[in-house]
CSV table of C-alpha atoms in Angstrom, one decimal:
chain,number,residue,atom,x,y,z
A,1,MET,CA,47.0,-47.5,24.5
A,2,THR,CA,47.7,-45.6,21.4
A,3,ALA,CA,49.5,-47.5,18.6
A,4,PRO,CA,52.5,-46.1,16.7
A,5,CYS,CA,51.6,-44.0,13.8
A,6,PRO,CA,52.4,-45.4,10.3
A,7,GLU,CA,55.4,-43.0,10.0
A,8,ASP,CA,57.1,-44.6,13.1
A,9,PRO,CA,60.4,-45.9,11.6
A,10,SER,CA,60.6,-48.6,14.4
A,11,LEU,CA,57.4,-50.3,13.1
A,12,GLU,CA,58.2,-52.5,10.2
A,13,ARG,CA,54.9,-54.0,9.2
A,14,HIS,CA,51.3,-54.3,10.4
A,15,PHE,CA,49.5,-57.6,9.6
A,16,LYS,CA,45.7,-58.0,9.3
A,17,GLY,CA,43.9,-61.1,8.1
A,18,HIS,CA,42.4,-63.1,11.1
A,19,ARG,CA,38.7,-62.9,11.7
A,20,ASP,CA,39.0,-63.0,15.5
A,21,ALA,CA,41.5,-62.3,18.3
A,22,VAL,CA,45.1,-63.3,17.6
A,23,THR,CA,46.3,-65.7,20.4
A,24,SER,CA,49.9,-66.5,19.4
A,25,VAL,CA,52.7,-65.7,17.0
A,26,ASP,CA,56.1,-67.2,16.1
A,27,PHE,CA,58.9,-66.3,13.7
A,28,SER,CA,61.2,-68.5,11.7
A,29,LEU,CA,64.6,-66.9,11.1
A,30,ASN,CA,65.5,-69.5,8.5
A,31,THR,CA,62.5,-69.1,6.3
A,32,LYS,CA,61.7,-65.5,7.1
A,33,GLN,CA,58.1,-66.4,7.9
A,34,LEU,CA,55.7,-65.3,10.7
A,35,ALA,CA,53.0,-67.6,11.9
A,36,SER,CA,49.9,-66.6,13.9
A,37,GLY,CA,47.1,-68.5,15.6
A,38,SER,CA,43.6,-67.1,16.3
A,39,MET,CA,40.3,-67.6,18.0
A,40,ASP,CA,38.9,-68.0,14.4
A,41,SER,CA,40.4,-71.6,14.5
A,42,CYS,CA,42.9,-70.9,11.7
A,43,LEU,CA,46.6,-70.4,11.4
A,44,MET,CA,48.2,-67.8,9.1
A,45,VAL,CA,51.7,-67.9,7.7
A,46,TRP,CA,53.0,-64.5,6.6
A,47,HIS,CA,56.1,-63.9,4.4
A,48,MET,CA,58.1,-61.0,5.4
A,49,LYS,CA,58.6,-59.7,1.9
A,50,PRO,CA,56.3,-56.8,1.0
A,51,GLN,CA,53.2,-57.6,-1.1
A,52,SER,CA,53.8,-61.4,-0.5
A,53,ARG,CA,50.9,-63.7,-0.2
A,54,ALA,CA,49.8,-65.1,3.3
A,55,TYR,CA,48.7,-68.7,3.7
A,56,ARG,CA,45.6,-69.5,5.8
A,57,PHE,CA,45.4,-73.0,7.2
A,58,ALA,CA,42.1,-74.5,8.4
A,59,GLY,CA,41.9,-77.8,10.2
A,60,HIS,CA,41.4,-77.2,13.9
A,61,LYS,CA,37.8,-77.4,15.2
A,62,ASP,CA,38.2,-74.7,17.8
A,63,ALA,CA,40.5,-71.7,18.7
A,64,VAL,CA,44.2,-72.1,18.0
A,65,THR,CA,46.0,-71.2,21.2
A,66,CYS,CA,49.7,-71.7,20.3
A,67,VAL,CA,52.1,-71.9,17.3
A,68,ASN,CA,55.8,-72.8,17.0
A,69,PHE,CA,58.1,-73.3,14.0
A,70,SER,CA,60.6,-76.2,14.1
A,71,PRO,CA,64.2,-75.1,14.2
A,72,SER,CA,64.6,-75.5,10.4
A,73,GLY,CA,61.4,-73.7,9.8
A,74,HIS,CA,60.1,-76.5,7.5
A,75,LEU,CA,57.4,-77.6,10.0
A,76,LEU,CA,54.9,-75.6,12.1
A,77,ALA,CA,53.2,-77.0,15.2
A,78,SER,CA,49.9,-75.7,16.6
A,79,GLY,CA,47.8,-76.5,19.7
A,80,SER,CA,44.1,-75.9,20.0
A,81,ARG,CA,41.0,-75.8,22.3
A,82,ASP,CA,39.9,-78.8,20.3
A,83,LYS,CA,42.4,-80.8,22.5
A,84,THR,CA,44.6,-81.7,19.5
A,85,VAL,CA,48.1,-80.8,18.2
A,86,ARG,CA,48.8,-80.4,14.5
A,87,ILE,CA,52.1,-80.4,12.6
A,88,TRP,CA,51.8,-78.5,9.4
A,89,VAL,CA,54.0,-78.1,6.3
A,90,PRO,CA,53.9,-74.3,5.9
A,91,ASN,CA,53.5,-74.2,2.1
A,92,VAL,CA,50.6,-73.5,-0.2
A,93,LYS,CA,49.1,-77.0,0.3
A,94,GLY,CA,48.9,-76.7,4.1
A,95,GLU,CA,49.1,-80.4,4.8
A,96,SER,CA,48.9,-81.4,8.5
A,97,THR,CA,49.2,-84.4,10.8
A,98,VAL,CA,46.9,-84.6,13.9
A,99,PHE,CA,48.3,-85.7,17.3
A,100,ARG,CA,45.8,-86.8,20.0
A,101,ALA,CA,46.5,-87.6,23.7
A,102,HIS,CA,45.4,-84.5,25.7
A,103,THR,CA,42.0,-84.5,27.2
A,104,ALA,CA,41.6,-80.7,27.4
A,105,THR,CA,42.7,-77.5,25.7
A,106,VAL,CA,46.3,-77.5,24.5
A,107,ARG,CA,47.9,-74.2,25.7
A,108,SER,CA,51.5,-74.5,24.5
A,109,VAL,CA,53.7,-76.3,22.0
A,110,HIS,CA,57.5,-76.1,21.6
A,111,PHE,CA,60.0,-77.9,19.4
A,112,CYS,CA,63.3,-79.3,20.8
A,113,SER,CA,66.4,-77.7,19.4
A,114,ASP,CA,67.1,-80.8,17.2
A,115,GLY,CA,63.5,-80.8,15.9
A,116,GLN,CA,63.1,-84.5,16.7
A,117,SER,CA,60.6,-84.0,19.5
A,118,PHE,CA,58.2,-81.4,20.8
A,119,VAL,CA,56.5,-80.7,24.2
A,120,THR,CA,52.9,-79.6,24.9
A,121,ALA,CA,51.1,-78.2,27.9
A,122,SER,CA,47.4,-78.5,28.6
A,123,ASP,CA,44.4,-77.8,30.8
A,124,ASP,CA,44.4,-81.5,31.6
A,125,LYS,CA,47.3,-80.6,34.1
A,126,THR,CA,49.9,-82.5,32.1
A,127,VAL,CA,53.0,-81.8,30.1
A,128,LYS,CA,53.4,-84.3,27.2
A,129,VAL,CA,56.4,-85.1,25.0
A,130,TRP,CA,56.0,-86.3,21.4
A,131,SER,CA,58.2,-87.7,18.6
A,132,THR,CA,58.0,-85.4,15.5
A,133,HIS,CA,59.0,-87.9,12.8
A,134,ARG,CA,57.5,-91.0,14.3
A,135,GLN,CA,54.4,-89.0,14.9
A,136,LYS,CA,53.6,-90.5,18.2
A,137,PHE,CA,53.1,-89.6,21.9
A,138,LEU,CA,56.1,-90.5,24.1
A,139,PHE,CA,55.4,-89.7,27.8
A,140,SER,CA,53.6,-87.4,30.2
A,141,LEU,CA,54.9,-85.3,33.1
A,142,SER,CA,52.0,-85.1,35.7
A,143,GLN,CA,52.9,-83.3,39.0
A,144,HIS,CA,51.0,-80.1,38.4
A,145,ILE,CA,47.7,-79.8,40.2
A,146,ASN,CA,46.1,-77.2,37.9
A,147,TRP,CA,46.1,-76.1,34.3
A,148,VAL,CA,49.6,-76.0,32.6
A,149,ARG,CA,49.8,-72.9,30.5
A,150,CYS,CA,53.3,-73.3,29.0
A,151,ALA,CA,56.2,-75.8,28.6
A,152,LYS,CA,59.6,-75.3,26.9
A,153,PHE,CA,62.7,-77.3,26.2
A,154,SER,CA,66.1,-76.0,27.3
A,155,PRO,CA,68.5,-75.1,24.5
A,156,ASP,CA,70.4,-78.4,24.8
A,157,GLY,CA,67.1,-80.4,25.0
A,158,ARG,CA,67.9,-82.0,28.4
A,159,LEU,CA,65.5,-80.1,30.5
A,160,ILE,CA,61.9,-79.0,30.3
A,161,VAL,CA,60.3,-76.1,32.2
A,162,SER,CA,56.6,-75.7,32.7
A,163,ALA,CA,54.3,-73.0,34.2
A,164,SER,CA,50.9,-73.6,35.8
A,165,ASP,CA,47.8,-72.1,37.4
A,166,ASP,CA,48.9,-74.0,40.5
A,167,LYS,CA,51.3,-70.9,40.9
A,168,THR,CA,54.4,-73.0,40.4
A,169,VAL,CA,57.2,-73.3,37.8
A,170,LYS,CA,58.6,-76.8,37.5
A,171,LEU,CA,61.9,-77.9,36.1
A,172,TRP,CA,62.0,-81.5,34.6
A,173,ASP,CA,64.8,-83.8,33.5
A,174,LYS,CA,63.8,-85.2,30.1
A,175,THR,CA,65.7,-88.4,30.5
A,176,SER,CA,64.6,-89.5,34.0
A,177,ARG,CA,61.2,-87.8,33.6
A,178,GLU,CA,61.5,-86.5,37.2
A,179,CYS,CA,60.8,-83.0,38.5
A,180,VAL,CA,64.1,-81.5,39.4
A,181,HIS,CA,62.8,-78.4,41.2
A,182,SER,CA,59.6,-76.4,41.8
A,183,TYR,CA,59.7,-72.6,42.0
A,184,CYS,CA,56.9,-71.4,44.2
A,185,GLU,CA,57.6,-67.6,44.5
A,186,HIS,CA,54.7,-66.4,42.3
A,187,GLY,CA,51.6,-64.9,43.9
A,188,GLY,CA,49.3,-65.9,41.1
A,189,PHE,CA,48.9,-68.1,38.1
A,190,VAL,CA,52.1,-68.5,36.1
A,191,THR,CA,51.3,-67.7,32.5
A,192,TYR,CA,54.5,-68.2,30.6
A,193,VAL,CA,58.1,-69.4,31.0
A,194,ASP,CA,61.2,-69.7,28.9
A,195,PHE,CA,64.9,-70.6,29.0
A,196,HIS,CA,67.7,-68.0,28.6
A,197,PRO,CA,69.7,-68.8,25.4
A,198,SER,CA,72.6,-70.0,27.6
A,199,GLY,CA,70.3,-72.5,29.3
A,200,THR,CA,71.5,-71.4,32.7
A,201,CYS,CA,68.4,-69.5,33.8
A,202,ILE,CA,64.7,-69.2,33.2
A,203,ALA,CA,62.2,-66.3,33.2
A,204,ALA,CA,58.6,-66.7,34.2
A,205,ALA,CA,55.6,-64.3,33.8
A,206,GLY,CA,52.6,-64.2,36.1
A,207,MET,CA,49.1,-63.0,36.6
A,208,ASP,CA,50.5,-61.0,39.6
A,209,ASN,CA,52.0,-58.6,37.1
A,210,THR,CA,55.5,-59.7,37.8
A,211,VAL,CA,58.4,-61.3,35.8
A,212,LYS,CA,61.0,-63.4,37.7
A,213,VAL,CA,64.3,-64.8,36.6
A,214,TRP,CA,65.9,-67.9,38.3
A,215,ASP,CA,69.2,-69.7,38.0
A,216,VAL,CA,68.5,-73.3,37.1
A,217,ARG,CA,71.7,-74.5,38.6
A,218,THR,CA,71.4,-73.0,42.1
A,219,HIS,CA,67.6,-72.3,41.9
A,220,ARG,CA,68.3,-68.8,43.2
A,221,LEU,CA,66.0,-65.9,42.3
A,222,LEU,CA,68.2,-63.6,40.2
A,223,GLN,CA,65.8,-60.8,39.2
A,224,HIS,CA,62.3,-59.7,40.1
A,225,TYR,CA,60.5,-57.1,37.9
A,226,GLN,CA,57.3,-55.3,38.8
A,227,LEU,CA,56.9,-52.9,35.9
A,228,HIS,CA,53.5,-53.9,34.3
A,229,SER,CA,50.1,-52.7,35.7
A,230,ALA,CA,48.3,-55.9,34.6
A,231,ALA,CA,49.0,-59.6,34.0
A,232,VAL,CA,52.1,-60.5,32.1
A,233,ASN,CA,51.1,-62.9,29.4
A,234,ALA,CA,54.3,-63.8,27.5
A,235,LEU,CA,58.0,-63.1,27.3
A,236,SER,CA,61.0,-63.8,25.1
A,237,PHE,CA,64.8,-63.5,25.4
A,238,HIS,CA,66.8,-61.7,22.8
A,239,PRO,CA,69.2,-64.1,21.1
A,240,SER,CA,72.1,-62.2,22.7
A,241,GLY,CA,70.7,-63.1,26.1
A,242,ASN,CA,71.1,-59.4,27.2
A,243,TYR,CA,67.4,-58.4,26.8
A,244,LEU,CA,64.0,-59.7,27.7
A,245,VAL,CA,60.7,-58.6,26.0
A,246,THR,CA,57.5,-58.9,28.1
A,247,ALA,CA,53.9,-58.6,26.9
A,248,SER,CA,51.1,-57.6,29.2
A,249,SER,CA,47.3,-57.1,29.5
A,250,ASP,CA,48.1,-53.5,30.2
A,251,SER,CA,48.5,-53.2,26.3
A,252,THR,CA,52.3,-52.7,26.4
A,253,LEU,CA,55.5,-54.5,25.5
A,254,LYS,CA,58.5,-53.8,27.7
A,255,ILE,CA,62.1,-54.4,26.9
A,256,LEU,CA,64.3,-55.1,29.9
A,257,ASP,CA,68.0,-54.8,29.9
A,258,LEU,CA,69.1,-57.9,31.9
A,259,MET,CA,72.7,-56.8,32.2
A,260,GLU,CA,71.7,-53.5,33.8
A,261,GLY,CA,68.6,-54.9,35.5
A,262,ARG,CA,66.3,-52.1,34.3
A,263,LEU,CA,63.6,-51.1,31.9
A,264,LEU,CA,64.9,-50.0,28.5
A,265,TYR,CA,61.8,-49.3,26.4
A,266,THR,CA,58.0,-49.4,26.5
A,267,LEU,CA,56.2,-50.2,23.2
A,268,HIS,CA,52.5,-49.5,22.6
A,269,GLY,CA,50.7,-51.5,19.9
A,270,HIS,CA,47.9,-53.9,19.0
A,271,GLN,CA,47.0,-56.8,16.7
A,272,VAL,CA,50.1,-58.4,15.0
A,273,MET,CA,53.0,-55.9,14.6
A,274,VAL,CA,56.7,-56.2,13.9
A,275,TRP,CA,59.2,-53.7,15.3
A,276,LYS,CA,62.8,-53.3,14.3
A,277,SER,CA,65.5,-53.1,16.9
A,278,ASN,CA,69.1,-52.1,16.6
A,279,PHE,CA,70.3,-54.1,19.6
A,280,ASP,CA,72.9,-55.8,17.4
A,281,VAL,CA,74.2,-52.6,16.0
A,282,VAL,CA,74.6,-50.3,19.0
A,283,ASP,CA,76.6,-51.0,22.2
A,284,TYR,CA,73.8,-50.2,24.7
A,285,GLY,CA,76.2,-50.5,27.6
A,286,GLU,CA,77.9,-47.4,26.4
A,287,VAL,CA,74.7,-45.5,25.7
A,288,LEU,CA,73.3,-46.3,29.1
A,289,ARG,CA,76.4,-45.2,30.9
A,290,VAL,CA,76.2,-41.8,29.2
A,291,GLN,CA,72.4,-41.2,29.3
A,292,ARG,CA,71.2,-42.8,32.5
A,293,PRO,CA,71.4,-40.7,35.7
A,294,PRO,CA,72.8,-42.5,38.8
A,295,ALA,CA,69.4,-42.4,40.5
A,296,ALA,CA,68.0,-44.8,37.9
A,297,ARG,CA,70.2,-47.6,39.1
A,298,ALA,CA,68.4,-50.4,41.0
A,299,SER,CA,69.2,-53.7,42.6
A,300,SER,CA,68.8,-56.6,40.1
A,301,SER,CA,67.1,-58.7,42.7
A,302,GLY,CA,64.7,-56.0,44.0
A,303,THR,CA,61.6,-54.2,42.7
A,304,LEU,CA,62.6,-52.0,39.8
A,305,PRO,CA,61.1,-48.5,39.4
A,306,GLU,CA,59.3,-47.3,36.3
A,307,VAL,CA,61.7,-45.2,34.2
A,308,ASP,CA,61.4,-43.2,31.1
A,309,PRO,CA,62.3,-45.2,28.0
A,310,LEU,CA,65.4,-44.2,26.2
A,311,VAL,CA,65.1,-42.8,22.7
A,312,PRO,CA,66.7,-45.4,20.4
A,313,PRO,CA,69.7,-43.9,18.5
A,314,GLY,CA,69.3,-43.7,14.8
A,315,ARG,CA,71.2,-46.1,12.5
A,316,GLY,CA,74.6,-44.7,11.6
A,317,ARG,CA,74.4,-41.7,14.0
A,318,SER,CA,77.3,-41.0,16.3
A,319,GLN,CA,76.8,-40.6,20.0
A,320,GLU,CA,77.9,-37.0,19.9
A,321,SER,CA,75.3,-36.1,17.3
A,322,MET,CA,72.6,-37.7,19.4
A,323,GLN,CA,73.6,-35.7,22.4
A,324,SER,CA,73.7,-32.4,20.4
A,325,GLN,CA,70.3,-33.0,18.9
A,326,SER,CA,68.8,-33.9,22.3
A,327,GLN,CA,69.9,-30.4,23.6
A,328,GLU,CA,67.9,-28.5,21.0
A,329,PRO,CA,64.7,-27.0,22.5
A,330,VAL,CA,61.4,-28.1,21.1
A,331,SER,CA,58.6,-25.4,21.2
A,332,MET,CA,55.0,-26.6,21.8
A,333,PRO,CA,52.2,-24.6,23.4
A,334,GLN,CA,51.5,-25.7,27.0
A,335,SER,CA,47.7,-25.9,26.3
A,336,LEU,CA,48.2,-28.4,23.4
A,337,THR,CA,50.6,-30.5,25.5
A,338,SER,CA,48.1,-30.7,28.3
A,339,THR,CA,45.3,-31.6,26.0
A,340,LEU,CA,47.3,-34.4,24.3
A,341,GLU,CA,48.4,-35.8,27.6
A,342,HIS,CA,44.7,-35.9,28.8
A,343,ILE,CA,43.6,-37.7,25.6
A,344,VAL,CA,46.4,-40.2,25.9
A,345,GLY,CA,45.5,-40.8,29.5
A,346,GLN,CA,41.8,-41.4,28.7
A,347,LEU,CA,42.8,-43.9,25.9
A,348,ASP,CA,45.0,-45.7,28.4
A,349,VAL,CA,42.2,-46.2,30.8
A,350,LEU,CA,39.8,-47.4,28.1
A,351,THR,CA,42.3,-49.8,26.6
A,352,GLN,CA,43.2,-51.3,29.9
A,353,THR,CA,39.4,-51.7,30.7
A,354,VAL,CA,38.8,-53.5,27.4
A,355,SER,CA,41.8,-55.8,28.0
A,356,ILE,CA,40.6,-56.8,31.4
A,357,LEU,CA,37.1,-57.5,30.1
A,358,GLU,CA,38.5,-59.6,27.2
A,359,GLN,CA,40.7,-61.5,29.7
A,360,ARG,CA,37.7,-62.2,32.0
A,361,LEU,CA,35.5,-63.3,29.1
A,362,THR,CA,38.2,-65.7,27.9
A,363,LEU,CA,38.6,-67.2,31.4
A,364,THR,CA,34.8,-67.5,31.7
A,365,GLU,CA,34.5,-69.2,28.4
A,366,ASP,CA,37.2,-71.7,29.3
A,367,LYS,CA,35.6,-72.4,32.7
A,368,LEU,CA,32.1,-72.8,31.1
A,369,LYS,CA,33.4,-75.2,28.5
A,370,GLN,CA,35.2,-77.3,31.2
A,371,CYS,CA,31.9,-77.4,33.2
A,372,LEU,CA,30.0,-78.5,30.2
A,373,GLU,CA,32.5,-81.2,29.5
A,374,ASN,CA,32.4,-82.4,33.1
A,375,GLN,CA,28.6,-82.4,33.0
A,376,GLN,CA,28.6,-84.6,29.9
A,377,LEU,CA,31.1,-87.0,31.6
A,378,ILE,CA,28.8,-87.2,34.6
A,379,MET,CA,25.8,-87.9,32.5
A,380,GLN,CA,27.6,-90.6,30.5
A,381,ARG,CA,28.6,-92.3,33.8
A,382,THR,CA,25.1,-92.2,35.3
A,383,THR,CA,23.3,-93.3,32.1
A,384,PRO,CA,22.6,-97.1,32.4
């Protein structure tokens, strides 16, 4: 879909530097740094100040699939298709330590809130927990029967949640190393999962285009969103816990208002971009009550309809001035409007087609690589 123009005030910065597709990003609030991983086998660390230098880290032998800053921001973890995990010191030297225990692509890496351990998920169907400072593997969680795409610690570090191609989300107790519960409501591969900042619920994204939210205490399905037109690849809770951002192969980001149980914004973009939100400045509960018609309300546990995104109020404007400006007529020739709508529609179709082809190519490459690895193992076993 069309990307925001450079004059769009909501788009803060646009980063370029990788030589291939960007696979993952993470932001450190403490150090004001953005990390990105890529199919070019490198990581890049970007400083948020304008004109600042970006660091490129090389060390992995294959595509970097995931990145995650430690809570302090002084360490950066990465996982790769080379089956290894690396812990980097994100400075000009770019020193790293290699962790080996997985036997297939590492899809996910995530630090515990105390920074003392981290958890990884892999195509070898396991979730593994590691000690950060002792630099050693601790234990595996092995009840999934297909690739594990994502694993995360709860905010208090006592639970681990994992998402798999076996169409399940599993909740684990870190101390007992037992599976507490399996959530089986997804109709396809589960691509991503994360804890709400309160630790009381989880959200999971799936290849069936849906996002689901469960209560980890009662294991009840709280909300079910069907807003994307293609696979949902990632999601993230806002620190306030009131909003959820989802990213999809339909080339959009969607911001969901969890308190209202509805779509708030749809963002269009590409590559690595940073948008500014004013969630912490404006009371959106008041804005929604004024601007949303009654027909837009929907059950939080049912399928939600697509709705027009709200126009974000400008910083410092009053609600009355917003309403008065929205009533001013805007003159535009009908022929020009129709032409622009047609062009945007064609771009939407092309972008979605390319996204689907890229996704299929990636899956084919992964399957081919796994077949080759299996063939090599068979040959090694049969060779006298």
